[in-house]
């Protein structure tokens, strides 16, 4: 089987744009959560959220094209440009046909949807912006990356809510292993910090009033984020032949479906996804050092994820350094698994587990090592990155040091 | 709170959680009735609409505070009086 490696990273996130800033803020314990305000009929309504700050799409694409892209697709193009540049990869015509864009997006062009409804239903306009449809379609970000980078091979979007990006990256791994493609531009992109979306999440009664505090005692729920994370994947052989910098090996992928409840996670479903990733990578459970958890900060997710890790790892669960990066950049839904994959790859590459912020104290249901508040230098040879989506769709990916 | 209001609350709980109305008594435990947290989200939403109130309910932290049907009735009663006092 072909071995697949990670040779380029790109990011637009609530804790920084570009990998140097992201890395510094990730390990430095920066929190990107703030209060986001909306004017609603003269009243100011605020939500805790983790927005991307000071994003300038003109920096990443022809300014004339910017109006064709919703914010989530602009993020995707910006992160993809960074990643391909960092990988030092030139897509010759032959290689372009053997390259694919496999991207995770959970919601799509929500900024465009709400802007259109506002025009029609609130402001009373009789028409919407001419690019409404091509901006809002959920595959728009994948298509825009393909056009901007000239990628001509298999390209599509994977949508599985909060697990979209991990399903996308795992699908890219499978396509690369099978020989259907030789290079993948993969990850996730999302931007849905709109008034309507935030109201929708509020109505589910699972949102924290202030901060995201995964695995902590008294945690009160999620905080939404946004952003894009992109990885360049290629075969070990090709990367070595061109002398590329190799971050780590993308060693395995596991999936499962709970087949139970729309919103309540299931221990057995989660543990099967994690175990499938470990088996796919050919690892033993006791060789894993680090987990980037789904860790949303809801009472039920964090307790269920802890129980699933105990089920998979047994006593070794207590040896794991478990980081919940949503405490830093919120829950970016379809991009979450990609931003957390960047954190996982950096953890392996730099031998450092990022912190779980806002921790204070552990919960009786969450009694493992969650790397509270401060990042930790430690040897990390093997790591997993989990996402568990609404709808009971679970995915986990395995990353290891190249040896 | 009037008996008719209590009846209305129990009607909503029964309707949203798909329960036989005759099983609902103030002392009945929501867990015994298999009312899930997602059911409660729907119940709370319907109660807010019906009575024109806002119920401070977070499925993460307040699940334990609403153990019985009577707790739900008490929460609605409390919010009705709070919002009445605020005019």
Short mmCIF file of C-alpha atoms in Angstrom, two decimals:
data_model
loop_
_atom_site.label_atom_id
_atom_site.label_comp_id
_atom_site.label_asym_id
_atom_site.label_seq_id
_atom_site.Cartn_x
_atom_site.Cartn_y
_atom_site.Cartn_z
CA UNK A 1 0.00 0.00 0.00
CA UNK A 2 1.25 3.48 -0.85
CA UNK A 3 2.35 5.49 2.21
CA UNK A 4 0.90 8.99 2.34
CA UNK A 5 2.57 12.02 3.90
CA UNK A 6 1.68 15.62 4.73
CA UNK A 7 3.91 18.20 3.03
CA UNK A 8 2.02 21.51 3.20
CA UNK A 9 -0.29 23.29 5.63
CA UNK A 10 -2.41 26.42 5.36
CA UNK A 11 -4.81 28.11 7.74
CA UNK A 12 -7.30 30.90 8.29
CA UNK A 13 -8.47 30.67 11.90
CA UNK A 14 -9.76 32.64 14.88
CA UNK A 15 -6.23 32.40 16.36
CA UNK A 16 -4.36 33.51 13.28
CA UNK A 17 -3.91 33.35 9.55
CA UNK A 18 -0.83 31.57 8.20
CA UNK A 19 0.93 28.70 9.94
CA UNK A 20 3.59 30.69 11.84
CA UNK A 21 0.97 32.78 13.66
CA UNK A 22 -1.35 29.80 14.15
CA UNK A 23 1.47 27.71 15.65
CA UNK A 24 2.61 30.46 17.98
CA UNK A 25 -0.92 31.12 19.24
CA UNK A 26 -1.87 27.43 19.44
CA UNK A 27 1.05 26.52 21.71
CA UNK A 28 0.94 29.92 23.41
CA UNK A 29 -2.60 29.24 24.62
CA UNK A 30 -4.30 32.14 22.85
CA UNK A 31 -8.11 32.09 23.00
CA UNK A 32 -9.93 33.43 19.93
CA UNK A 33 -13.35 33.66 21.59
CA UNK A 34 -14.99 37.07 21.94
CA UNK A 35 -18.46 38.63 22.02
CA UNK A 36 -20.02 39.00 18.59
CA UNK A 37 -22.73 41.68 18.37
CA UNK A 38 -25.69 41.94 16.02
CA UNK A 39 -28.21 44.71 15.66
CA UNK A 40 -31.70 43.25 15.70
CA UNK A 41 -34.42 45.86 15.20
CA UNK A 42 -32.52 48.42 17.22
CA UNK A 43 -31.53 46.02 19.98
CA UNK A 44 -27.95 44.77 20.30
CA UNK A 45 -27.75 41.00 20.71
CA UNK A 46 -24.42 39.37 21.53
CA UNK A 47 -23.14 35.81 21.33
CA UNK A 48 -19.82 34.33 22.40
CA UNK A 49 -18.10 33.22 19.18
CA UNK A 50 -14.66 32.80 17.66
CA UNK A 51 -14.56 34.82 14.44
CA UNK A 52 -11.64 35.15 12.04
CA UNK A 53 -10.27 38.67 12.56
CA UNK A 54 -9.16 41.12 9.86
CA UNK A 55 -9.45 38.76 6.91
CA UNK A 56 -8.59 40.39 3.59
CA UNK A 57 -9.58 38.20 0.63
CA UNK A 58 -7.80 40.54 -1.82
CA UNK A 59 -4.53 39.27 -0.39
CA UNK A 60 -5.24 35.78 -1.73
CA UNK A 61 -7.09 36.20 -5.02
CA UNK A 62 -7.86 38.61 -7.82
CA UNK A 63 -10.04 41.32 -6.17
CA UNK A 64 -12.33 41.20 -9.20
CA UNK A 65 -13.21 37.58 -8.34
CA UNK A 66 -13.86 38.17 -4.64
CA UNK A 67 -17.60 38.98 -5.05
CA UNK A 68 -18.08 35.50 -6.55
CA UNK A 69 -17.11 33.84 -3.28
CA UNK A 70 -18.90 33.54 0.04
CA UNK A 71 -16.63 34.06 3.05
CA UNK A 72 -16.21 30.28 3.60
CA UNK A 73 -14.84 29.84 0.08
CA UNK A 74 -12.56 32.87 0.47
CA UNK A 75 -11.10 31.23 3.60
CA UNK A 76 -10.60 27.99 1.65
CA UNK A 77 -8.75 29.67 -1.21
CA UNK A 78 -6.52 31.59 1.21
CA UNK A 79 -5.59 28.46 3.17
CA UNK A 80 -5.08 26.40 -0.01
CA UNK A 81 -2.73 29.02 -1.48
CA UNK A 82 -0.66 28.98 1.69
CA UNK A 83 -0.53 25.17 1.78
CA UNK A 84 0.52 24.64 -1.84
CA UNK A 85 3.16 27.37 -1.52
CA UNK A 86 4.49 25.83 1.67
CA UNK A 87 4.62 22.40 0.03
CA UNK A 88 6.68 23.91 -2.78
CA UNK A 89 4.63 21.89 -5.20
CA UNK A 90 4.34 22.90 -8.87
CA UNK A 91 1.29 21.42 -10.56
CA UNK A 92 2.49 20.55 -14.05
CA UNK A 93 -0.33 19.78 -16.52
CA UNK A 94 0.20 16.05 -15.98
CA UNK A 95 0.27 16.33 -12.19
CA UNK A 96 -2.74 18.69 -12.14
CA UNK A 97 -4.86 15.90 -13.65
CA UNK A 98 -3.65 13.53 -10.94
CA UNK A 99 -4.45 16.01 -8.14
CA UNK A 100 -7.79 16.28 -6.34
CA UNK A 101 -9.51 18.74 -4.01
CA UNK A 102 -11.44 16.84 -1.34
CA UNK A 103 -12.88 19.35 1.07
CA UNK A 104 -15.16 19.19 4.10
CA UNK A 105 -17.90 21.79 4.54
CA UNK A 106 -20.87 21.28 6.82
CA UNK A 107 -23.09 24.29 6.19
CA UNK A 108 -21.98 26.14 3.05
CA UNK A 109 -22.58 29.74 2.01
CA UNK A 110 -24.63 30.79 5.00
CA UNK A 111 -23.49 34.44 4.83
CA UNK A 112 -24.91 34.59 1.31
CA UNK A 113 -28.16 32.84 2.27
CA UNK A 114 -28.85 35.29 5.09
CA UNK A 115 -27.88 38.33 3.07
CA UNK A 116 -30.34 37.25 0.39
CA UNK A 117 -33.19 36.63 2.83
CA UNK A 118 -32.52 39.98 4.46
CA UNK A 119 -32.78 41.72 1.11
CA UNK A 120 -35.94 39.91 0.06
CA UNK A 121 -37.88 39.40 3.27
CA UNK A 122 -36.68 42.22 5.51
CA UNK A 123 -35.61 45.05 3.24
CA UNK A 124 -38.33 44.26 0.72
CA UNK A 125 -36.07 44.04 -2.31
CA UNK A 126 -37.42 42.23 -5.34
CA UNK A 127 -34.15 40.67 -6.45
CA UNK A 128 -30.99 39.20 -4.94
CA UNK A 129 -27.33 39.39 -5.88
CA UNK A 130 -26.69 37.65 -9.22
CA UNK A 131 -24.04 35.36 -7.74
CA UNK A 132 -26.25 34.13 -4.88
CA UNK A 133 -26.45 30.53 -6.06
CA UNK A 134 -22.81 29.94 -7.07
CA UNK A 135 -21.73 31.54 -3.78
CA UNK A 136 -23.97 29.52 -1.49
CA UNK A 137 -23.56 26.01 -2.97
CA UNK A 138 -21.81 23.73 -0.50
CA UNK A 139 -19.20 22.63 -3.06
CA UNK A 140 -18.27 26.26 -3.84
CA UNK A 141 -15.09 26.21 -1.75
CA UNK A 142 -13.82 22.98 -3.34
CA UNK A 143 -14.58 24.37 -6.80
CA UNK A 144 -12.86 27.69 -6.09
CA UNK A 145 -9.70 25.94 -4.85
CA UNK A 146 -9.67 23.79 -7.97
CA UNK A 147 -9.96 26.89 -10.20
CA UNK A 148 -7.46 29.01 -8.26
CA UNK A 149 -4.79 26.29 -8.09
CA UNK A 150 -5.56 24.64 -11.44
CA UNK A 151 -6.38 21.27 -9.88
CA UNK A 152 -8.03 19.08 -12.54
CA UNK A 153 -8.44 15.66 -10.91
CA UNK A 154 -11.26 14.23 -8.74
CA UNK A 155 -12.65 17.14 -6.70
CA UNK A 156 -15.71 17.34 -4.49
CA UNK A 157 -17.10 18.33 -1.10
CA UNK A 158 -17.86 15.98 1.76
CA UNK A 159 -20.66 17.06 4.12
CA UNK A 160 -21.15 15.33 7.46
CA UNK A 161 -21.72 18.28 9.79
CA UNK A 162 -18.98 18.45 12.46
CA UNK A 163 -17.10 15.46 10.98
CA UNK A 164 -16.99 16.84 7.41
CA UNK A 165 -13.29 17.70 7.38
CA UNK A 166 -12.14 14.38 8.84
CA UNK A 167 -14.35 12.46 6.43
CA UNK A 168 -12.84 14.57 3.62
CA UNK A 169 -9.22 14.04 4.69
CA UNK A 170 -9.81 10.32 5.21
CA UNK A 171 -11.43 10.05 1.78
CA UNK A 172 -8.40 11.83 0.30
CA UNK A 173 -6.15 9.30 2.05
CA UNK A 174 -8.14 6.44 0.54
CA UNK A 175 -7.99 7.93 -2.97
CA UNK A 176 -4.23 8.44 -2.66
CA UNK A 177 -3.63 4.92 -1.37
CA UNK A 178 -5.71 3.44 -4.17
CA UNK A 179 -3.71 5.28 -6.82
CA UNK A 180 -6.69 7.22 -8.16
CA UNK A 181 -4.82 10.45 -7.39
CA UNK A 182 -1.19 11.37 -6.60
CA UNK A 183 -1.73 14.66 -4.72
CA UNK A 184 -4.63 15.82 -2.55
CA UNK A 185 -5.57 19.32 -1.45
CA UNK A 186 -7.79 18.50 1.52
CA UNK A 187 -9.20 19.82 4.79
CA UNK A 188 -12.26 21.91 5.54
CA UNK A 189 -13.79 25.37 5.31
CA UNK A 190 -16.73 26.97 7.11
CA UNK A 191 -18.12 30.40 7.92
CA UNK A 192 -21.54 30.51 9.51
CA UNK A 193 -21.29 33.08 12.29
CA UNK A 194 -24.48 34.74 11.10
CA UNK A 195 -27.34 35.98 13.26
CA UNK A 196 -29.67 33.24 12.00
CA UNK A 197 -27.18 30.43 12.50
CA UNK A 198 -26.22 31.59 15.97
CA UNK A 199 -29.93 31.84 16.85
CA UNK A 200 -30.39 28.32 15.52
CA UNK A 201 -27.64 26.97 17.74
CA UNK A 202 -28.98 28.96 20.69
CA UNK A 203 -32.36 27.29 20.19
CA UNK A 204 -30.75 23.87 20.60
CA UNK A 205 -29.81 24.99 24.14
CA UNK A 206 -26.27 23.66 23.92
CA UNK A 207 -24.32 26.93 23.72
CA UNK A 208 -22.05 28.24 26.44
CA UNK A 209 -22.81 31.73 27.77
CA UNK A 210 -19.13 32.77 27.76
CA UNK A 211 -16.29 30.34 27.02
CA UNK A 212 -15.79 26.84 25.66
CA UNK A 213 -14.43 24.72 28.54
CA UNK A 214 -14.05 21.14 27.26
CA UNK A 215 -13.91 18.33 29.83
CA UNK A 216 -14.02 20.84 32.69
CA UNK A 217 -16.32 20.78 35.67
CA UNK A 218 -19.36 22.98 35.10
CA UNK A 219 -18.80 23.23 31.35
CA UNK A 220 -21.83 24.83 29.76
CA UNK A 221 -21.58 23.99 26.08
CA UNK A 222 -20.20 24.99 22.73
CA UNK A 223 -18.92 28.20 21.19
CA UNK A 224 -19.03 28.47 17.40
CA UNK A 225 -15.95 29.32 15.34
CA UNK A 226 -15.10 29.59 11.65
CA UNK A 227 -12.13 29.22 9.36
CA UNK A 228 -10.34 26.90 6.94
CA UNK A 229 -7.54 24.40 7.31
CA UNK A 230 -5.87 22.87 4.26
CA UNK A 231 -3.30 20.07 3.99
CA UNK A 232 -1.31 18.91 0.98
CA UNK A 233 -1.02 15.13 0.87
CA UNK A 234 1.17 13.11 -1.47
CA UNK A 235 2.92 9.76 -1.57
CA UNK A 236 6.03 9.27 0.54
CA UNK A 237 7.88 8.24 -2.61
CA UNK A 238 7.01 11.44 -4.51
CA UNK A 239 7.70 13.69 -1.51
CA UNK A 240 11.13 12.12 -0.94
CA UNK A 241 11.95 12.22 -4.67
CA UNK A 242 11.43 15.97 -4.79
CA UNK A 243 13.11 16.58 -1.44
CA UNK A 244 9.98 18.03 0.18
CA UNK A 245 9.71 18.87 3.86
CA UNK A 246 7.58 16.11 5.38
CA UNK A 247 5.56 17.04 8.47
CA UNK A 248 4.33 13.55 9.25
CA UNK A 249 2.78 10.42 7.85
CA UNK A 250 -1.00 10.25 7.47
CA UNK A 251 -1.22 6.70 8.74
CA UNK A 252 -4.87 5.79 9.15
CA UNK A 253 -8.57 6.58 8.98
CA UNK A 254 -11.57 5.15 10.82
CA UNK A 255 -15.30 5.80 10.52
CA UNK A 256 -18.53 4.63 12.09
CA UNK A 257 -22.19 5.52 12.42
CA UNK A 258 -24.08 5.32 15.73
CA UNK A 259 -27.43 4.48 14.11
CA UNK A 260 -29.08 5.77 17.28
CA UNK A 261 -29.86 9.39 18.02
CA UNK A 262 -29.75 12.65 16.06
CA UNK A 263 -27.88 14.70 18.65
CA UNK A 264 -26.86 12.42 21.54
CA UNK A 265 -23.48 10.76 20.92
CA UNK A 266 -22.92 7.05 21.52
CA UNK A 267 -19.90 5.54 23.30
CA UNK A 268 -19.80 2.47 21.09
CA UNK A 269 -20.04 4.45 17.85
CA UNK A 270 -17.26 6.81 18.90
CA UNK A 271 -14.99 4.03 20.12
CA UNK A 272 -15.46 2.03 16.92
CA UNK A 273 -14.31 5.01 14.81
CA UNK A 274 -11.21 5.48 16.99
CA UNK A 275 -10.42 1.74 16.98
CA UNK A 276 -10.89 1.56 13.21
CA UNK A 277 -8.36 4.37 12.74
CA UNK A 278 -5.83 2.61 15.00
CA UNK A 279 -6.33 -0.67 13.14
CA UNK A 280 -6.12 1.00 9.75
CA UNK A 281 -2.79 2.53 10.78
CA UNK A 282 -1.57 -0.87 11.98
CA UNK A 283 -0.87 0.51 15.46
CA UNK A 284 -1.24 -0.99 18.90
CA UNK A 285 -3.34 1.10 21.27
CA UNK A 286 -0.47 1.51 23.75
CA UNK A 287 1.71 3.21 21.12
CA UNK A 288 -0.55 6.30 20.92
CA UNK A 289 0.71 9.38 22.80
CA UNK A 290 -1.73 12.14 22.00
CA UNK A 291 -5.37 12.75 21.07
CA UNK A 292 -6.83 15.91 19.62
CA UNK A 293 -10.32 15.35 20.97
CA UNK A 294 -13.67 16.33 19.48
CA UNK A 295 -14.09 18.03 22.91
CA UNK A 296 -16.97 20.41 22.19
CA UNK A 297 -17.55 21.52 25.78
CA UNK A 298 -21.03 20.02 26.00
CA UNK A 299 -21.75 17.89 29.01
CA UNK A 300 -22.70 14.83 26.98
CA UNK A 301 -20.01 14.92 24.26
CA UNK A 302 -17.09 15.21 26.62
CA UNK A 303 -18.33 12.51 28.99
CA UNK A 304 -19.08 10.19 26.05
CA UNK A 305 -15.71 10.84 24.39
CA UNK A 306 -13.91 10.15 27.67
CA UNK A 307 -15.81 6.87 28.08
CA UNK A 308 -15.04 5.92 24.47
CA UNK A 309 -11.31 6.55 24.96
CA UNK A 310 -11.35 4.39 28.10
CA UNK A 311 -13.14 1.66 26.16
CA UNK A 312 -10.53 1.74 23.38
CA UNK A 313 -7.36 2.28 25.39
CA UNK A 314 -8.09 0.66 28.77
CA UNK A 315 -5.44 1.62 31.33
CA UNK A 316 -3.37 3.34 28.63
CA UNK A 317 -6.09 6.05 28.42
CA UNK A 318 -4.44 7.64 31.48
CA UNK A 319 -1.14 7.93 29.60
CA UNK A 320 -2.69 9.95 26.76
CA UNK A 321 -2.26 13.71 26.52
CA UNK A 322 -5.73 14.79 25.34
CA UNK A 323 -6.11 18.30 23.91
CA UNK A 324 -9.39 20.03 23.09
CA UNK A 325 -8.50 22.83 20.68
CA UNK A 326 -12.09 24.08 20.45
CA UNK A 327 -11.28 25.83 23.73
CA UNK A 328 -8.99 28.06 21.63
CA UNK A 329 -10.74 28.52 18.27
CA UNK A 330 -14.30 27.37 18.93
CA UNK A 331 -16.24 24.81 16.94
CA UNK A 332 -15.77 25.53 13.24
CA UNK A 333 -18.24 22.78 12.24
CA UNK A 334 -17.23 21.55 8.77
CA UNK A 335 -13.74 23.04 9.21
CA UNK A 336 -13.29 21.86 12.82
CA UNK A 337 -11.57 18.58 11.98
CA UNK A 338 -9.19 20.39 9.63
CA UNK A 339 -8.14 23.10 12.09
CA UNK A 340 -7.68 20.35 14.69
CA UNK A 341 -5.72 18.27 12.17
CA UNK A 342 -3.30 21.18 11.78
CA UNK A 343 -2.95 21.21 15.58
CA UNK A 344 -2.40 17.43 15.58
CA UNK A 345 0.23 17.55 12.83
CA UNK A 346 2.06 20.35 14.64
CA UNK A 347 1.86 18.39 17.92
CA UNK A 348 3.62 15.43 16.27
CA UNK A 349 6.07 17.59 14.31
CA UNK A 350 7.01 19.82 17.25
CA UNK A 351 6.63 17.29 20.09
CA UNK A 352 4.20 19.51 21.93
CA UNK A 353 0.58 18.95 23.03
CA UNK A 354 -1.57 22.09 22.74
CA UNK A 355 -3.54 23.16 25.81
CA UNK A 356 -7.18 22.70 26.76
CA UNK A 357 -8.01 26.23 27.88
CA UNK A 358 -10.47 27.46 30.51
CA UNK A 359 -10.13 24.17 32.34
CA UNK A 360 -10.11 25.09 36.05
CA UNK A 361 -11.01 21.61 37.33
CA UNK A 362 -11.95 18.22 35.94
CA UNK A 363 -15.37 16.68 36.03
CA UNK A 364 -16.04 13.29 37.68
CA UNK A 365 -17.09 11.98 34.24
CA UNK A 366 -13.91 13.37 32.67
CA UNK A 367 -10.95 12.10 34.68
CA UNK A 368 -8.17 11.76 32.08
CA UNK A 369 -5.24 14.07 31.29
CA UNK A 370 -6.58 16.96 29.19
CA UNK A 371 -3.40 19.11 29.15
CA UNK A 372 -5.09 21.85 31.18
CA UNK A 373 -4.45 25.47 30.25
CA UNK A 374 -0.75 25.23 29.24
CA UNK A 375 0.83 23.41 26.28
CA UNK A 376 3.21 20.58 27.13
CA UNK A 377 6.52 19.60 25.54
CA UNK A 378 6.55 15.80 25.29
CA UNK A 379 7.48 13.10 22.83
CA UNK A 380 4.58 12.56 20.45
CA UNK A 381 5.18 9.81 17.92
CA UNK A 382 1.59 8.88 17.25
CA UNK A 383 -1.60 10.92 17.53
CA UNK A 384 -5.28 10.70 16.69
CA UNK A 385 -7.74 13.44 15.75
CA UNK A 386 -11.45 12.80 16.43
CA UNK A 387 -14.70 14.31 15.15
CA UNK A 388 -18.18 13.11 16.11
CA UNK A 389 -21.01 14.71 14.14
CA UNK A 390 -24.67 15.35 14.78
CA UNK A 391 -26.47 12.52 13.09
CA UNK A 392 -24.14 10.04 14.78
CA UNK A 393 -21.42 10.10 12.10
CA UNK A 394 -17.97 9.55 13.59
CA UNK A 395 -14.47 9.81 12.13
CA UNK A 396 -10.92 9.63 13.42
CA UNK A 397 -7.56 10.00 11.67
CA UNK A 398 -4.11 8.78 12.67
CA UNK A 399 -0.87 10.75 12.24
CA UNK A 400 2.66 9.57 13.04
CA UNK A 401 6.25 10.70 12.86
CA UNK A 402 7.91 9.48 9.72
CA UNK A 403 10.51 6.85 10.38
CA UNK B 1 -50.93 29.54 38.74
CA UNK B 2 -54.35 28.39 37.59
CA UNK B 3 -55.28 24.76 37.04
CA UNK B 4 -55.94 25.51 33.39
CA UNK B 5 -52.39 26.83 32.98
CA UNK B 6 -51.01 23.69 34.64
CA UNK B 7 -53.13 21.63 32.25
CA UNK B 8 -51.78 23.60 29.31
CA UNK B 9 -48.19 22.96 30.44
CA UNK B 10 -48.84 19.24 30.82
CA UNK B 11 -50.58 19.15 27.43
CA UNK B 12 -47.47 20.60 25.85
CA UNK B 13 -45.13 18.18 27.63
CA UNK B 14 -47.30 15.26 26.54
CA UNK B 15 -47.58 16.50 22.98
CA UNK B 16 -43.89 17.30 22.45
CA UNK B 17 -42.55 14.21 24.20
CA UNK B 18 -45.21 11.97 22.61
CA UNK B 19 -46.53 10.77 25.95
CA UNK B 20 -49.88 9.49 27.09
CA UNK B 21 -51.37 12.54 28.85
CA UNK B 22 -52.75 10.39 31.68
CA UNK B 23 -49.18 9.46 32.76
CA UNK B 24 -48.34 13.09 33.53
CA UNK B 25 -48.55 14.09 37.14
CA UNK B 26 -46.49 16.79 38.88
CA UNK B 27 -44.51 14.19 40.77
CA UNK B 28 -43.72 12.10 37.66
CA UNK B 29 -40.00 11.98 36.91
CA UNK B 30 -39.02 13.05 33.40
CA UNK B 31 -36.41 10.28 33.24
CA UNK B 32 -39.05 7.68 34.11
CA UNK B 33 -41.17 9.05 31.27
CA UNK B 34 -38.19 8.70 28.87
CA UNK B 35 -38.21 12.44 28.15
CA UNK B 36 -34.80 13.05 26.52
CA UNK B 37 -32.84 16.30 26.59
CA UNK B 38 -33.83 16.87 22.96
CA UNK B 39 -37.49 16.40 23.94
CA UNK B 40 -36.96 19.01 26.66
CA UNK B 41 -35.54 21.47 24.13
CA UNK B 42 -38.79 21.13 22.16
CA UNK B 43 -40.94 21.32 25.30
CA UNK B 44 -39.18 24.49 26.49
CA UNK B 45 -39.52 26.09 23.04
CA UNK B 46 -43.25 25.34 22.93
CA UNK B 47 -43.79 26.62 26.49
CA UNK B 48 -41.98 29.86 25.66
CA UNK B 49 -44.19 30.37 22.61
CA UNK B 50 -47.38 29.50 24.48
CA UNK B 51 -46.80 31.78 27.47
CA UNK B 52 -44.72 34.51 25.85
CA UNK B 53 -41.83 33.97 28.26
CA UNK B 54 -38.13 33.10 28.11
CA UNK B 55 -37.05 30.06 30.08
CA UNK B 56 -33.40 30.01 31.19
CA UNK B 57 -32.70 26.44 30.07
CA UNK B 58 -29.32 25.10 28.95
CA UNK B 59 -29.40 21.39 28.09
CA UNK B 60 -25.81 21.14 29.38
CA UNK B 61 -26.28 22.44 32.85
CA UNK B 62 -29.97 22.57 33.69
CA UNK B 63 -31.04 19.03 32.86
CA UNK B 64 -30.64 18.01 36.48
CA UNK B 65 -32.63 21.01 37.69
CA UNK B 66 -35.70 19.81 35.85
CA UNK B 67 -36.22 16.35 37.28
CA UNK B 68 -40.01 16.17 37.43
CA UNK B 69 -43.06 17.46 35.58
CA UNK B 70 -43.67 19.65 38.65
CA UNK B 71 -40.21 21.25 38.19
CA UNK B 72 -41.23 22.29 34.67
CA UNK B 73 -44.48 23.78 35.97
CA UNK B 74 -42.58 25.62 38.72
CA UNK B 75 -40.09 27.06 36.21
CA UNK B 76 -42.88 28.39 34.00
CA UNK B 77 -44.66 29.83 37.03
CA UNK B 78 -41.48 31.55 38.20
CA UNK B 79 -40.75 33.09 34.80
CA UNK B 80 -44.37 34.25 34.41
CA UNK B 81 -44.13 36.11 37.72
CA UNK B 82 -40.66 37.53 36.91
CA UNK B 83 -41.83 38.85 33.57
CA UNK B 84 -45.06 40.17 35.07
CA UNK B 85 -43.04 42.06 37.69
CA UNK B 86 -40.84 43.52 34.94
CA UNK B 87 -43.99 44.65 33.16
#
